[in-house]
Each structure stands twice: as structure tokens, then as C-alpha cells.
XYZ file of C-alpha atoms in Angstrom:
142
model
C 20.574 28.049 48.605
C 16.997 28.261 47.398
C 18.226 28.982 43.864
C 19.604 25.449 43.617
C 16.199 24.001 44.519
C 14.420 25.833 41.729
C 17.114 25.855 39.015
C 15.711 22.753 37.302
C 12.173 24.177 37.293
C 10.860 26.386 34.536
C 8.761 29.474 35.123
C 5.957 27.808 33.148
C 5.739 25.204 35.940
C 4.723 27.835 38.499
C 1.003 27.634 39.174
C -0.218 31.184 39.820
C -3.264 33.368 39.454
C -3.977 37.058 38.990
C -5.646 39.541 41.327
C -8.736 39.719 39.080
C -9.499 35.978 39.152
C -12.637 35.084 41.124
C -11.984 33.243 44.382
C -14.133 30.359 43.116
C -11.738 29.778 40.194
C -8.645 29.907 42.392
C -10.194 27.364 44.769
C -10.895 25.113 41.763
C -7.238 25.504 40.712
C -6.034 24.522 44.191
C -8.262 21.447 44.134
C -7.422 20.459 40.552
C -3.663 20.717 41.113
C -3.890 19.302 44.663
C -1.828 22.175 46.046
C -2.188 24.294 49.173
C -1.426 27.783 47.873
C -0.775 29.892 44.799
C 1.043 33.173 44.355
C -1.232 35.971 43.174
C 0.255 38.233 40.528
C -0.469 41.801 39.509
C 1.312 43.173 36.451
C 3.684 40.199 36.598
C 4.759 40.842 40.202
C 3.808 38.992 43.363
C 0.941 40.860 45.023
C 0.056 38.207 47.582
C -0.644 34.553 48.251
C -3.933 32.701 48.388
C -3.955 29.513 50.449
C -6.296 26.948 51.946
C -6.247 29.021 55.119
C -7.533 32.065 53.242
C -10.435 29.971 51.938
C -11.370 28.845 55.451
C -11.047 32.315 56.990
C -13.114 33.986 54.259
C -15.836 31.343 54.238
C -16.117 31.622 58.014
C -16.291 35.422 57.882
C -18.412 35.963 54.766
C -19.987 32.686 53.746
C -20.155 31.807 50.067
C -20.469 35.488 49.052
C -16.665 35.609 49.001
C -16.514 33.058 46.165
C -17.370 35.607 43.484
C -15.004 38.310 44.746
C -11.661 38.901 43.012
C -8.935 36.984 44.804
C -6.950 40.210 45.094
C -9.504 41.389 47.660
C -9.137 38.341 49.907
C -5.541 37.131 49.460
C -2.866 37.416 52.116
C -0.865 40.499 51.264
C 1.880 41.522 51.171
C 3.475 38.203 50.392
C 6.460 37.096 52.418
C 9.132 36.248 49.855
C 12.685 34.957 49.689
C 15.591 35.651 47.404
C 17.212 32.807 45.388
C 20.351 33.336 47.499
C 18.478 32.622 50.757
C 19.715 29.482 52.504
C 17.405 26.542 53.086
C 17.826 26.907 56.848
C 16.987 30.620 56.748
C 13.879 29.925 54.665
C 12.812 27.172 57.070
C 13.329 29.521 60.016
C 11.250 32.206 58.294
C 8.438 29.751 57.577
C 8.476 28.544 61.168
C 8.525 32.049 62.628
C 5.741 33.339 60.377
C 3.745 30.083 60.498
C 3.528 29.768 56.717
C 4.056 26.864 54.356
C 4.773 28.528 50.993
C 7.168 31.207 49.773
C 7.469 32.939 46.410
C 11.100 33.183 45.317
C 11.689 36.663 43.949
C 14.771 37.963 42.173
C 14.476 41.746 42.059
C 10.791 42.165 41.279
C 10.398 39.014 39.170
C 9.085 35.787 40.647
C 11.410 32.964 39.666
C 9.996 30.157 41.814
C 7.545 29.049 44.461
C 8.632 26.691 47.234
C 6.831 24.803 49.936
C 7.984 23.705 53.338
C 8.023 20.172 51.910
C 10.596 21.255 49.292
C 12.799 22.694 52.032
C 12.492 19.724 54.384
C 13.380 17.348 51.543
C 16.415 19.473 50.620
C 17.570 19.549 54.237
C 17.152 15.782 54.642
C 19.086 15.191 51.406
C 21.881 17.420 52.730
C 21.996 15.565 56.057
C 22.074 12.216 54.265
C 24.932 13.418 52.029
C 26.897 14.665 55.057
C 26.355 11.371 56.880
C 27.583 9.413 53.852
C 30.680 11.622 53.603
C 31.366 11.059 57.311
C 31.007 7.267 56.894
C 33.454 7.304 53.974
C 35.908 9.393 55.961
C 35.735 7.030 58.945
C 36.172 3.936 56.736
C 39.229 5.347 54.989
C 40.890 6.775 58.099
């Protein structure tokens, strides 16, 4: 479950921005934190996501004029989200189907985490490794 992946994280660790923030500042945040996307919040709720792809698409369409616009005008919205009870495999399938790499984790209307495809792949590999070790132990003791 996704909830297990984020249970050790605090909400203060979530890097996010608000709909009013200029695109230029959000791009600087992405670069400074070396991350690919941030959830965009409005009144404490997830309003959308702003990613590297959004930067490329907007620059191609509008040039640097987009840099001074509020990110709420250029973000991807509505955000595709998952529930903490969503399985890792279901989240991976959703990311693959929708061709996205980041998902806000939302419990009710409150964002409680933000996961990347890297988080999910690592969790899945850890699970496979654990299952393989259990199988080896079973075979050795049989």
C-alpha cells in the first residue's frame, strides 16, 4: 500500500507550491531541489501538478512570457491522485496508463504525500527481493 511508503515522511517534507506562485519561481524550486514535479495547492488542496513537461510545453507555446504567469494558469489540472490505501501495483499501472511520473497521495481532501515512479519501482523491487529471500529460506529448510 502507498500509505506504507509515505508513513515515515512528514508533511513538512512535501515540496509544493501554490496556484499564485509565478512559473519562474516554481521552475527555480524544481532546479534547486533537483526534482521533476511539484503538487500545486489551492486553499490547502491539490489543484494540479507542475512538472518539467509543463515547462517545456509552455515555453514552446508561449516563449518566456509564460515565466511571469501564475503557475495555476499553466499547471496540469486536475491532478491524478491516489489514496493511501492504493496498492503499489495499482499506482504503477495508473502511472503507466496515464504516462505520468508523479502522484499526490490524498486522503479525503488533504494531501498526505507525493510519490514518484522511482519510489514505486524501489518498493516493488524490495518486495520481490523479500519474496525471493523467503522462497530461498523455505527451500533450504524443506
